[in-house]
Short mmCIF file of C-alpha atoms (C1' of nucleotides) in Angstrom, two decimals:
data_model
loop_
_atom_site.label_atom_id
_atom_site.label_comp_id
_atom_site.label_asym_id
_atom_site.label_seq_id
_atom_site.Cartn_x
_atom_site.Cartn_y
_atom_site.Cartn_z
CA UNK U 1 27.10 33.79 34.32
CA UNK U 2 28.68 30.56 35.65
CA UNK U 3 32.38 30.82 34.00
CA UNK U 4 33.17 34.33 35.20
CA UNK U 5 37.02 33.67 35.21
CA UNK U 6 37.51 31.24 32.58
CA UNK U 7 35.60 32.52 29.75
CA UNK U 8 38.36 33.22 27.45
CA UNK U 9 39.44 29.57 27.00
CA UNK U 10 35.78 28.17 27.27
CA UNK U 11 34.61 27.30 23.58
CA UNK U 12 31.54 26.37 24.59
CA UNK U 13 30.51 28.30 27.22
CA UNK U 14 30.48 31.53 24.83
CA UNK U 15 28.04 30.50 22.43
CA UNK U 16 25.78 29.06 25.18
CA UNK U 17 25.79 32.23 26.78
CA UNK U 18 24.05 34.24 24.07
CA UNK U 19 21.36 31.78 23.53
CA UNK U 20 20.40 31.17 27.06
CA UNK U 21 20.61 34.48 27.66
CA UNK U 22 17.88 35.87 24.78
CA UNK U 23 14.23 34.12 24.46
CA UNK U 24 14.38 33.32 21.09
CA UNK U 25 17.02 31.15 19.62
CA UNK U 26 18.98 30.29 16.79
CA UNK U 27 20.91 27.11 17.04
CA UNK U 28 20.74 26.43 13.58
CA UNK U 29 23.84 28.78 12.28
CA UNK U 30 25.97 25.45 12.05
CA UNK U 31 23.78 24.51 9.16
CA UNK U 32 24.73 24.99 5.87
CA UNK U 33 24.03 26.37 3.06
CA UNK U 34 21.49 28.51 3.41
CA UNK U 35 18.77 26.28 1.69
CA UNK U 36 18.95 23.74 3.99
CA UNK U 37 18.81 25.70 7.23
CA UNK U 38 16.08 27.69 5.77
CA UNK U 39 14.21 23.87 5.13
CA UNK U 40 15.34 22.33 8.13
CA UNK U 41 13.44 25.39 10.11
CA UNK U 42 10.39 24.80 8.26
CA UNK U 43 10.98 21.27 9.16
CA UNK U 44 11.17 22.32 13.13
CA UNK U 45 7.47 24.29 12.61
CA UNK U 46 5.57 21.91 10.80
CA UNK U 47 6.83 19.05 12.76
CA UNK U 48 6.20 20.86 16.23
CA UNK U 49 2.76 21.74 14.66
CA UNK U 50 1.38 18.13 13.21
CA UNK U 51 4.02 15.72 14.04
CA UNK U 52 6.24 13.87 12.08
CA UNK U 53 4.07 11.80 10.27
CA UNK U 54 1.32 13.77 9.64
CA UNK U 55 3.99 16.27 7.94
CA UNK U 56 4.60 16.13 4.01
CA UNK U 57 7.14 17.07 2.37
CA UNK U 58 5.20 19.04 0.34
CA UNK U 59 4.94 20.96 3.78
CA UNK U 60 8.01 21.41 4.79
CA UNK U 61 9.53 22.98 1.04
CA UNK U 62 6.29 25.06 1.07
CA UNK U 63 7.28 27.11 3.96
CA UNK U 64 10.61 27.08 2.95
CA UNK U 65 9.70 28.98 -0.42
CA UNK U 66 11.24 26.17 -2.45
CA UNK U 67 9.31 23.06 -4.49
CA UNK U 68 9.46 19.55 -3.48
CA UNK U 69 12.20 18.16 -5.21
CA UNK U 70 14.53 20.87 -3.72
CA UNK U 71 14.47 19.11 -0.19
CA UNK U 72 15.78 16.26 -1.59
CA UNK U 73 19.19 17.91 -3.01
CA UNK U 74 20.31 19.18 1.09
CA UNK U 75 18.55 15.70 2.43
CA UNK U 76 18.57 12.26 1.35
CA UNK U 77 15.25 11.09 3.12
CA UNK U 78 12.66 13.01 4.89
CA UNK U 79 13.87 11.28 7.86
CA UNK U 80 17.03 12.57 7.81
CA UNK U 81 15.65 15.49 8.52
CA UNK U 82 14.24 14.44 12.13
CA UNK U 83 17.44 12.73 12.70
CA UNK U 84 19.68 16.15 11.92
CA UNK U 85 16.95 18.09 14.24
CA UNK U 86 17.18 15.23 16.96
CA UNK U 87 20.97 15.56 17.32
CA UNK U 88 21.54 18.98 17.04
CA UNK U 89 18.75 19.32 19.43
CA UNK U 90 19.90 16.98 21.82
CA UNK U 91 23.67 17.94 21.82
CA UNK U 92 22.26 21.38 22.97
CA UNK U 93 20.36 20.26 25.52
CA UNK U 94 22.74 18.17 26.84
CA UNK U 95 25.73 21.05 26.34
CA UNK U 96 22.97 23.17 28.49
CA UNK U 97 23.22 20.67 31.64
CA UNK U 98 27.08 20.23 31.62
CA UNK U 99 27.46 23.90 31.74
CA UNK U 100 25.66 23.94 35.10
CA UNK U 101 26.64 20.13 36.10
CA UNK U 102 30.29 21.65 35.99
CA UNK U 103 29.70 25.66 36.94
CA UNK U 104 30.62 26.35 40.64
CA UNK U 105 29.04 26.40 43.43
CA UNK U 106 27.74 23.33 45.64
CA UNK U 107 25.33 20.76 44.30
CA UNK U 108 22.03 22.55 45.32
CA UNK U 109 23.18 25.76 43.45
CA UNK U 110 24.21 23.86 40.15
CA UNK U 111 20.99 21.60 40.43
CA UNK U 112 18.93 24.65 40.92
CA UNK U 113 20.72 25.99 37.60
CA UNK U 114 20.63 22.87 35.64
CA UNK U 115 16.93 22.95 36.30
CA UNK U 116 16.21 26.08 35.78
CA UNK U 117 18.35 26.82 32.14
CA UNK U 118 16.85 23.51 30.90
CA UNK U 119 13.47 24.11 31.49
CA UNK U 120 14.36 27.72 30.21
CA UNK U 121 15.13 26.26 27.16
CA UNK U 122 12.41 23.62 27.19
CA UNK U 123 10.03 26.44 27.04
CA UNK U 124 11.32 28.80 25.29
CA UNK U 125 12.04 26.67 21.88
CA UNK U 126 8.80 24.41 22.64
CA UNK U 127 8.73 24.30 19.32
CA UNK U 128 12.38 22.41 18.72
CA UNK U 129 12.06 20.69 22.17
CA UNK U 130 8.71 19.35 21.53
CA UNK U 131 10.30 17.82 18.32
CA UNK U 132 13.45 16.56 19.78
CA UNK U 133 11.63 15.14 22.86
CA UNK U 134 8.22 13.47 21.52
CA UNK U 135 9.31 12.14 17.89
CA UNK U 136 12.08 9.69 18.52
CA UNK U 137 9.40 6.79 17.87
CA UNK U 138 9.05 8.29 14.33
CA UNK U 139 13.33 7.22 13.80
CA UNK U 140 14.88 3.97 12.21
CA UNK U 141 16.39 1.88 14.52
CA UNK U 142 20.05 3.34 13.71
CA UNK U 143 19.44 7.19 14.15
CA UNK U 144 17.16 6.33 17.60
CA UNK U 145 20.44 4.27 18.84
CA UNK U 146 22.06 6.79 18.26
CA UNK U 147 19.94 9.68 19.83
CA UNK U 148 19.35 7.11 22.98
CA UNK U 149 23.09 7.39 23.58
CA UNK U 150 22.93 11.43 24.19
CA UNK U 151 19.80 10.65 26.15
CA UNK U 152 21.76 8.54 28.52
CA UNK U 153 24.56 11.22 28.81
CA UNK U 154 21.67 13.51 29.75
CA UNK U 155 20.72 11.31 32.67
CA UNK U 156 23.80 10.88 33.71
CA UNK U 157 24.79 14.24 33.88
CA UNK U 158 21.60 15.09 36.07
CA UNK U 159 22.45 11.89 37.95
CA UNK U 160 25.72 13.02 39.03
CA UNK U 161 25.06 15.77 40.81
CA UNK U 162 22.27 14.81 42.79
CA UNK U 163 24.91 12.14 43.82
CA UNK U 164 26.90 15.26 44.99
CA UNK U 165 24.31 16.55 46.92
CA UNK U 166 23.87 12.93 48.55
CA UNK U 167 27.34 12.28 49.66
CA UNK U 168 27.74 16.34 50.65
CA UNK U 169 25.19 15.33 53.11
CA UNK U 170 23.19 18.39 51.24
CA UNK U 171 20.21 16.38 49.88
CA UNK U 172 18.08 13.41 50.96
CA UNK U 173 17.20 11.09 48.23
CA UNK U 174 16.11 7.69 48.84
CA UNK U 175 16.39 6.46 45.58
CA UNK U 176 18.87 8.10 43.48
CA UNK U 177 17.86 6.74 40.16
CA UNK U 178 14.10 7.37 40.10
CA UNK U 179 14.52 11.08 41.36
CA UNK U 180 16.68 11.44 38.69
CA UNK U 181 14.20 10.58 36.46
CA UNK U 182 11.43 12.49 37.96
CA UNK U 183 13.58 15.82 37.56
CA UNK U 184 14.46 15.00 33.72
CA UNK U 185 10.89 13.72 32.94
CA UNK U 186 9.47 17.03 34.94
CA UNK U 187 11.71 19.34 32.85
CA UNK U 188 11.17 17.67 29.44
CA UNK U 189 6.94 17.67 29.73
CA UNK U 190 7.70 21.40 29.82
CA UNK U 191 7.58 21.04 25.96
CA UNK U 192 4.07 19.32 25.52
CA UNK U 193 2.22 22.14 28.07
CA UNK U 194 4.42 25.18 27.59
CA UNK U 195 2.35 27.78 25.40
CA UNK U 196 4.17 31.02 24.49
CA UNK U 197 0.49 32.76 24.94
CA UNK U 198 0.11 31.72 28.46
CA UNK U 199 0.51 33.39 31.87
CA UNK U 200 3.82 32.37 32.51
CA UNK U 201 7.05 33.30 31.11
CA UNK U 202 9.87 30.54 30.61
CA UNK U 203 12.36 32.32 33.25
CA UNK U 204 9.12 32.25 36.06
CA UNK U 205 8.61 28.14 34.66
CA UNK U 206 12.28 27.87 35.38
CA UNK U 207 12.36 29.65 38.55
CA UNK U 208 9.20 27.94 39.94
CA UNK U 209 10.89 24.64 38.12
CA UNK U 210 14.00 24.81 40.26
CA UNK U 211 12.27 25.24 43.81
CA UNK U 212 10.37 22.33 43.11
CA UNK U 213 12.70 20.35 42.35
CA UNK U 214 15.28 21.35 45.28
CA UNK U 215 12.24 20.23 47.52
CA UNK U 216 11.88 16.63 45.92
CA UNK U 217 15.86 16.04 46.40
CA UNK U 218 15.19 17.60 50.46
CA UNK U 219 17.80 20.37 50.05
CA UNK U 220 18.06 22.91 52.45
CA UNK U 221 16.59 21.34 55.50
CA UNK F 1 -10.04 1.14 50.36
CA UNK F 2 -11.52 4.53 50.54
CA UNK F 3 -15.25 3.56 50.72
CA UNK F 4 -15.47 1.47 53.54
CA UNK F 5 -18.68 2.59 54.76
CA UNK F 6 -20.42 4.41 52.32
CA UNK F 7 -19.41 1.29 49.64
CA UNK F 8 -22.68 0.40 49.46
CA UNK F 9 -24.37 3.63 48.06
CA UNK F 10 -21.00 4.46 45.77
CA UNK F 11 -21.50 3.78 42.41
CA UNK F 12 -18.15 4.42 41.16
CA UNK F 13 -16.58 2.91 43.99
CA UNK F 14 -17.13 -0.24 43.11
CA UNK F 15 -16.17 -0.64 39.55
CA UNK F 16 -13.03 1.79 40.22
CA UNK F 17 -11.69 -0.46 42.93
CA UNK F 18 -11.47 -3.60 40.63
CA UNK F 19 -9.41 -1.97 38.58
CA UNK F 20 -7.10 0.04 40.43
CA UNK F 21 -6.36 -3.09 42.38
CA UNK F 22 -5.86 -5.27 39.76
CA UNK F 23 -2.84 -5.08 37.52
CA UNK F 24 -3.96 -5.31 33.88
CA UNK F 25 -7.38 -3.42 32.78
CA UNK F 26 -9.92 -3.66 30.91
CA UNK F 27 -12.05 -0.60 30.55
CA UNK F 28 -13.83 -0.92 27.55
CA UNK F 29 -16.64 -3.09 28.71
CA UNK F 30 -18.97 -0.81 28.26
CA UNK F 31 -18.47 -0.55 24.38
CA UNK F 32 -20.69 -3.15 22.32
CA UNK F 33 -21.54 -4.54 20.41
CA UNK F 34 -18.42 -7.39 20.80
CA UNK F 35 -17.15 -6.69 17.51
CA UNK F 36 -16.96 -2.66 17.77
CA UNK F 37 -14.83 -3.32 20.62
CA UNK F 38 -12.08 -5.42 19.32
CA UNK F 39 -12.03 -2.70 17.01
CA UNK F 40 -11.55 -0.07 19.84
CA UNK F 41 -8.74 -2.24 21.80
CA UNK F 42 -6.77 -3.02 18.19
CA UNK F 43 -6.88 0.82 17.59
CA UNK F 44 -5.61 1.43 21.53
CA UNK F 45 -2.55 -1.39 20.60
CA UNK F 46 -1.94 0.33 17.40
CA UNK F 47 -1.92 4.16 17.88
CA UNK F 48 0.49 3.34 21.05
CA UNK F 49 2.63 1.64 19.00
CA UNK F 50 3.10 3.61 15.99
CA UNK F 51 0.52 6.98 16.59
CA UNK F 52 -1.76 7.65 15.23
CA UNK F 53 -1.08 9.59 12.26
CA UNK F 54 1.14 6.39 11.21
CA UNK F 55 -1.20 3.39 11.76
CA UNK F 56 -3.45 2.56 8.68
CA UNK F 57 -7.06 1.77 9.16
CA UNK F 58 -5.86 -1.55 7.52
CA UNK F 59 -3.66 -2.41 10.41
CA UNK F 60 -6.69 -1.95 13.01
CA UNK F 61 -8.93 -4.09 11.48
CA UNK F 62 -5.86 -6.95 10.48
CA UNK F 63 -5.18 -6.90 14.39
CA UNK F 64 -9.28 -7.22 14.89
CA UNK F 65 -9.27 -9.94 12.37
CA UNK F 66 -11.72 -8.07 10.15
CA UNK F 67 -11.42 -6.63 6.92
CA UNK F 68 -10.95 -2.96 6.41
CA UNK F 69 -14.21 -2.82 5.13
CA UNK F 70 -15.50 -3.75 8.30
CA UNK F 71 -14.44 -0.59 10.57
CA UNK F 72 -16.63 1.91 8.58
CA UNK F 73 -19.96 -0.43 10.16
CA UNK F 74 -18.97 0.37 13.68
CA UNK F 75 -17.23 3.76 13.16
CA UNK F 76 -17.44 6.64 10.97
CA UNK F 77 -13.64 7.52 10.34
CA UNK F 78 -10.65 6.85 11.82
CA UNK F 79 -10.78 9.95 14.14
CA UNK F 80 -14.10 8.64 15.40
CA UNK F 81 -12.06 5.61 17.04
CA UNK F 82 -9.55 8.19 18.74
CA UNK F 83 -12.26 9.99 20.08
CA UNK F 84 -14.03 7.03 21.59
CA UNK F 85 -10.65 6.19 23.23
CA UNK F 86 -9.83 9.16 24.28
CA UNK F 87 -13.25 10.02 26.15
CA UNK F 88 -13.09 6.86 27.88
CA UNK F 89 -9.71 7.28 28.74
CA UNK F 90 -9.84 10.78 30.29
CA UNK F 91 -13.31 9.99 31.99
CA UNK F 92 -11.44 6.61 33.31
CA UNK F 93 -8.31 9.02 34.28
CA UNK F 94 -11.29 11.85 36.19
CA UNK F 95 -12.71 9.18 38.00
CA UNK F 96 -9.38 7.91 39.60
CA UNK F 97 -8.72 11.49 40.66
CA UNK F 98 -12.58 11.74 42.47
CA UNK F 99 -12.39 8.90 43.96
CA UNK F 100 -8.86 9.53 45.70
CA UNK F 101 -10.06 13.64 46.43
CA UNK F 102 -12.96 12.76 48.05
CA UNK F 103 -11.99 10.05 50.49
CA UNK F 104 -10.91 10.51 53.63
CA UNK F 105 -8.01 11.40 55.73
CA UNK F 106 -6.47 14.34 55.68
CA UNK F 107 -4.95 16.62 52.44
CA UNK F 108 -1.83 14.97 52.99
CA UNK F 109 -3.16 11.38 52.58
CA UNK F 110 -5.55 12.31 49.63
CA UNK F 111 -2.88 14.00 47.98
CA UNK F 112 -0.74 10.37 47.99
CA UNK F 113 -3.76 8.39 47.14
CA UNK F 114 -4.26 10.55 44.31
CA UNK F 115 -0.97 9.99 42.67
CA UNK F 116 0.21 7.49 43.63
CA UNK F 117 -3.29 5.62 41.83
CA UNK F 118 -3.15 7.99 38.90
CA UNK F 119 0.47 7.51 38.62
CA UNK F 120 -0.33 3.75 38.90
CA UNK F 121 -3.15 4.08 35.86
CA UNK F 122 -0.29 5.78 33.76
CA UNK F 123 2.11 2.62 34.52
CA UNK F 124 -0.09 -0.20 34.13
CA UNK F 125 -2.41 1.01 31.17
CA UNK F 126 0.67 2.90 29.60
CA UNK F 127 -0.78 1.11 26.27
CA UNK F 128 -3.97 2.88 27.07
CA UNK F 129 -2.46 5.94 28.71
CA UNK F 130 0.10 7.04 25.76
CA UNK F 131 -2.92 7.51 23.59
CA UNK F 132 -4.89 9.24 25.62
CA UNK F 133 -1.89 12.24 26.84
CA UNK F 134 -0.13 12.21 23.69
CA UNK F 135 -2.18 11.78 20.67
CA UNK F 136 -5.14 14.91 21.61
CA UNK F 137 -3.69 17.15 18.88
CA UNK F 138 -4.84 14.55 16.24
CA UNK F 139 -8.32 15.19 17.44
CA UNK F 140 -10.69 17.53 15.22
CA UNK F 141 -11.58 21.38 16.99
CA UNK F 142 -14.95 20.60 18.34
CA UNK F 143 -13.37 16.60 19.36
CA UNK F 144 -10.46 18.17 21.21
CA UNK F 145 -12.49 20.95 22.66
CA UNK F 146 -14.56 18.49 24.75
CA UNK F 147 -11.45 16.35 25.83
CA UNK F 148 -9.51 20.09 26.79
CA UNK F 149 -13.13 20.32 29.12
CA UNK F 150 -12.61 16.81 30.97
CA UNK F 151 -8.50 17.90 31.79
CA UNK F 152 -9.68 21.17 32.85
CA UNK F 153 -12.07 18.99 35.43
CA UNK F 154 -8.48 16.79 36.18
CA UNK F 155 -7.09 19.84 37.24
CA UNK F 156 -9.78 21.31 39.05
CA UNK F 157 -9.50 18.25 41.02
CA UNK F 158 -5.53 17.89 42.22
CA UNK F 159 -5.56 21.81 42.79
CA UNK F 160 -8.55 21.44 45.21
CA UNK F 161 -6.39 19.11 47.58
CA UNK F 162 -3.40 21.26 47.48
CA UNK F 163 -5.52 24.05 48.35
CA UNK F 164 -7.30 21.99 51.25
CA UNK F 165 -3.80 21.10 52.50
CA UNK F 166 -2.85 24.90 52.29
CA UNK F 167 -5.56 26.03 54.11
CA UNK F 168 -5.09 23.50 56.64
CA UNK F 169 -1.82 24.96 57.45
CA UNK F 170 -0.58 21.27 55.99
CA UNK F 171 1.27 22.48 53.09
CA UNK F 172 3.71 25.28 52.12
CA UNK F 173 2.87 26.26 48.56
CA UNK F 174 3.78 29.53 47.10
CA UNK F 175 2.35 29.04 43.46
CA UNK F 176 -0.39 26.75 43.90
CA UNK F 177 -1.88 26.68 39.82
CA UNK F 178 1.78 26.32 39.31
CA UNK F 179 2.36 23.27 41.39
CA UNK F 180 -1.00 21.63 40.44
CA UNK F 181 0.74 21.72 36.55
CA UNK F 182 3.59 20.57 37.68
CA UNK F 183 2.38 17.59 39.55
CA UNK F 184 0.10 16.85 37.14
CA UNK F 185 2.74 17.19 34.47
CA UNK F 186 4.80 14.40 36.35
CA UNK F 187 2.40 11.89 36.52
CA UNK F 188 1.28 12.31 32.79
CA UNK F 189 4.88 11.83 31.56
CA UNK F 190 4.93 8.59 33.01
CA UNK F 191 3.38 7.26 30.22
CA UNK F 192 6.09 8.25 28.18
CA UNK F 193 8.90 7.15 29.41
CA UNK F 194 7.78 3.72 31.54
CA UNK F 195 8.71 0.27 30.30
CA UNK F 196 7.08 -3.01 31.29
CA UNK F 197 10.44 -4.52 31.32
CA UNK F 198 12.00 -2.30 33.06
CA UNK F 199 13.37 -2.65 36.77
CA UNK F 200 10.09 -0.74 38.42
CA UNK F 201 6.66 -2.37 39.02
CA UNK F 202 3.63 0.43 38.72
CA UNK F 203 2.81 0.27 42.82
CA UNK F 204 7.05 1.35 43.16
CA UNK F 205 6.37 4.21 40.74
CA UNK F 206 3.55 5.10 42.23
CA UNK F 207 4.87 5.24 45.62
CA UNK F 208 8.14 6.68 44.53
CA UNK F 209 6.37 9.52 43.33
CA UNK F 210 3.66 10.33 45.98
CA UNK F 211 6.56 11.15 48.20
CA UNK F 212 8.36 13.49 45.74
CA UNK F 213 4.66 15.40 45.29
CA UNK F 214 4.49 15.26 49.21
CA UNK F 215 7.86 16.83 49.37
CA UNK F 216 7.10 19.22 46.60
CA UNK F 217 4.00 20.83 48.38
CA UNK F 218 6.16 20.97 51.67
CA UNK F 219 3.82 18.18 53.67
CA UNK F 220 5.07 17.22 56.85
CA UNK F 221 7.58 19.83 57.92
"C1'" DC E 1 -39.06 -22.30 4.44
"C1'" DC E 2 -38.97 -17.56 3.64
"C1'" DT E 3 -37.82 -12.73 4.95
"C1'" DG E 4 -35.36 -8.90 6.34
"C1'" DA E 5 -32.08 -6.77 9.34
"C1'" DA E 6 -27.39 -6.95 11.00
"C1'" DC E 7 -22.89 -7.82 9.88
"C1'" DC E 8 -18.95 -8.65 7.10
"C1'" DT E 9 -15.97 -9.20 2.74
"C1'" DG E 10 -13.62 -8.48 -1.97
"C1'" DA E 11 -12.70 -5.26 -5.01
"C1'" DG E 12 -11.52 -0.95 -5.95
"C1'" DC E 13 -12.02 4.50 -6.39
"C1'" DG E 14 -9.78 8.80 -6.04
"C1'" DC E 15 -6.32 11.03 -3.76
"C1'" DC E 16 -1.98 12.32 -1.99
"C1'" DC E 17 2.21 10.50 -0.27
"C1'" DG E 18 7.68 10.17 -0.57
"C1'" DC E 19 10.69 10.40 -3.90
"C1'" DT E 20 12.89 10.65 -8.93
"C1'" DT E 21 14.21 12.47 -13.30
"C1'" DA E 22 15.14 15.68 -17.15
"C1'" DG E 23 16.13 19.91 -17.95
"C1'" DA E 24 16.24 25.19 -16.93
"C1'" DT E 25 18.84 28.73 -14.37
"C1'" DC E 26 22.34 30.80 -11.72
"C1'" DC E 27 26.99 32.16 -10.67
"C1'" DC E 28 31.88 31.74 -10.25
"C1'" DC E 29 36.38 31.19 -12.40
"C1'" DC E 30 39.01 31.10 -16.39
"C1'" DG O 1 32.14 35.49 -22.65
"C1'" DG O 2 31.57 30.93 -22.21
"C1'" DG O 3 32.11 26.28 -19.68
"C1'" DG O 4 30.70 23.73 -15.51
"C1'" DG O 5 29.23 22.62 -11.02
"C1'" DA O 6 25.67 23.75 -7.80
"C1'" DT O 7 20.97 24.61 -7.27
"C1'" DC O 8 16.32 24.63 -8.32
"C1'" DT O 9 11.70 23.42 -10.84
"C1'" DA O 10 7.91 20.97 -13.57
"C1'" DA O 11 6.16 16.83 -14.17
"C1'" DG O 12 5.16 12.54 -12.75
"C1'" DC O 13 5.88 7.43 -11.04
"C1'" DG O 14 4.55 3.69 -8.03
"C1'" DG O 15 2.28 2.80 -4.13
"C1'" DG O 16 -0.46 3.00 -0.01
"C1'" DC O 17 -3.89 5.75 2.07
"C1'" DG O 18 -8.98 6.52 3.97
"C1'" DC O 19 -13.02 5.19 2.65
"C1'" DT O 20 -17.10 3.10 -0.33
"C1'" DC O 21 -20.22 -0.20 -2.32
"C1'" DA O 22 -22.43 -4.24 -4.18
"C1'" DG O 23 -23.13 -8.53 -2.72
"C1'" DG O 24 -22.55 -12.79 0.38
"C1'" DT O 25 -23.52 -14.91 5.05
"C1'" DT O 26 -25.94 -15.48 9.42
"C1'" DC O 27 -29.90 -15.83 12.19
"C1'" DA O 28 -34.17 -14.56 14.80
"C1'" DG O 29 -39.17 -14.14 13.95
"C1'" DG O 30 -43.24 -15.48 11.21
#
DNA sequence: CCTGAACCTGAGCGCCCGCTTAGATCCCCC
DNA sequence: GGGGGATCTAAGCGGGCGCTCAGGTTCAGG
C-alpha cells in the first residue's frame, strides 16, 4: 500500500505486506526447525496468559505436545526463550514504523499510518505484543541491553517524523520529546486493554488511534 | 484548590489535598496494626521491583525485618497482600478522579485537573502505581472481579466530563467510550515507563499531558 | 507475681520449580 | 541393512517456594 512503485526491489516491504494486511499473524516462519517454533508459540500463549514468571516449563512443552526435557535441546535457558520472542518481536515492530516513517506522503499522512499499522498490530497479536512490551523486567541485564537498543530505534523513528511535521510548519508540538512519548506509550498500552472479544476491531482501534493522535501533534489546523 | 468553600463539610477533600500536593505519599495509614503495615509497604517495594509472581514471601518479610513466619499473623497468603494493595490503590486512584470531576470550572478545566493529578499520582507513587495497573491478573476471580468494579467506576468518571464538555458544545468528540480508553490508557502507562531520574518532574508530566488530552477532545477551537 | 492474649521466631514440611542425564527412537545416507 | 547424528522421553536432582507449627517473648490487667 505505501511502496506502489518500488515493490520489486523492496525486501522488506513484501513480507510486511501480507502480515499487516491479514488479522492473524505468523512471524514465526524464520524459526527453525519445526520443534522449536512449535515451543516458542506455546511460549508466546502461556507467557501472554500468566507472565513470565508464573510460566513453567512444564507449561510451555505441554502445549507444545513434547516433555520437558525437549525444550531444552532448541533452548539453552528458559530465558532464552523471552529473549528470542523479545527480538523477533521488536524487530517487527520496529520494521512496521520504518515502513510508514519512510512511505510517501507528508508527515501527517505517514504519522497517521505509523499510528495506525502499529496499533494494528498491537492489537491484533496482543498476545506477542503484550509479551514483547510488558516482560522486559523478567530479562538479564545483557538480553534487556540489548532489546533497549531496538526500543530506542523505535523512538527515534516516531521522533523523526513528528520533527517533519514541525519544521513543515504542519504540526504544533511544544515539546517534541514528550509527545513522542505519549504517541509510543498510547500505541503500546494497546496490548494490556485490547481484547479480541470486545466491541472494537484492531483496524477501528487504529483508525480511532490515528485521529487522536494527529490532534495531540495539532495537524491540520 | 478545588474546595474552597465547601472545605469544611468535604471529607475527602481534606485528606486528598495533602497528598496530591505533596510529593512523596503515604497512603497506607489507615492499615494497623504498625507491624501489618510494614508488611504492606515491603510487599508495594517488592512486587514493583520484581512482580509479583517473582518476589518470595521471604523477601517481604526480610525487607519488614520479620521472619517469614511472621506474614501468615497479619495476612492469610501472599495474594491477600496484593489485594490489600490493590484496593487501596484503585480506591486512592477513584478518589483523585472525584475530586477533580466534581469541582468547579468548566469541562475543560475539570478535564486538566483530572489528569494532570491522576497523571501526577502515576508519576510520584509509580512504586505504588506499577502494582496496582500491572499486576491485577495475579489476583484470584472473585479478588479481580471487585478491583474490574472500582476501574469500571474510574471510567465512569473521565467519560462523564468528556460528555459534559460535549454537551456543552466545548469539545469535538466523535467516539466518546473510545476517547475515555484512550485517555485513560495514557495516563495508566505512565507508570510504566516513568523514571525518577529521569529529566521530567511529575507536575511537567502532568501538565505535558493535560494539554495533549485537551487537544485530543478538540477543547478550545 | 501470675496469667493469658498478642505477637514473633526457628525449624521444617511437602511440593514443584528449572534443568540434567541416560538411554530409546527416528531417519537419512552409505 | 546397518551406522550415526538429531531428536525426544522417563526419571530424577538440588533447591527454593508458600506456608505451618510448637514454643519463646512481651506486656496489660488482676
Amino acid at each position: 500500500m505505501v511502496f506502489t512503485l518500488s515493490v520489486e526491489k523492496g525486501r522488506t516491504a513484501m513480507s510486511t505486506a501480507e502480515e499487516t494486511a491479514g488479522g492473524e499473524m505468523q512471524p514465526w516462519a524464520e524459526v527453525t526447525p519445526d520443534a522449536a517454533r512449535r515451543l516458542l508459540v506455546a511460549a508466546v500463549e502461556a507467557f501472554a496468559e500468566r507472565g513470565y514468571h508464573a510460566t513453567t516449563t512444564r507449561d510451555i512443552a505441554g502445549r507444545a505436545g513434547m516433555s520437558p526435557a525437549a525444550l531444552y535441546i532448541h533452548f539453552k535457558t528458559k530465558e532464552e526463550l523471552l529473549h528470542r520472542i523479545s527480538r523477533i518481536g521488536h524487530a517487527k515492530a520496529l520494521d512496521i514504523l520504518r515502513t510508514a516513517a519512510r512511505g510517501e506522503g507528508d508527515a501527517t499522512e505517514r504519522l497517521a499510518d505509523a499510528v495506525s499499522s502499529f496499533v494494528r498490530w498491537h492489537a491484533g497479536g496482543r498476545t506477542t505484543a503484550r509479551v514483547v512490551q510488558y516482560e522486559l523486567d523478567s530479562l538479564g541485564p545483557d538480553a534487556r541491553a540489548e532489546i533497549i537498543g531496538l526500543r530506542r530505534q523505535v523512538d527515534a523513528e516516531v521522533r523523526g517524523i513528528i520533527q517533519d511535521g514541525v519544521a513543515a510548519g504542519d504540526f504544533d508540538v511544544p515539546d517534541v520529546p514528550g509527545t513522542t512519548l505519549a504517541v509510543l506509550s498510547l500505541c503500546i498500552d494497546v496490548a494490556r486493554w485490547f481484547n479480541v472479544d470486545g466491541p472494537r476491531t484492531p483496524d477501528e482501534v487504529g483508525a480511532l488511534y490515528a485521529d487522536l493522535v494527529l490532534r495531540m501533534v495539532g495537524a491540520g489546523k
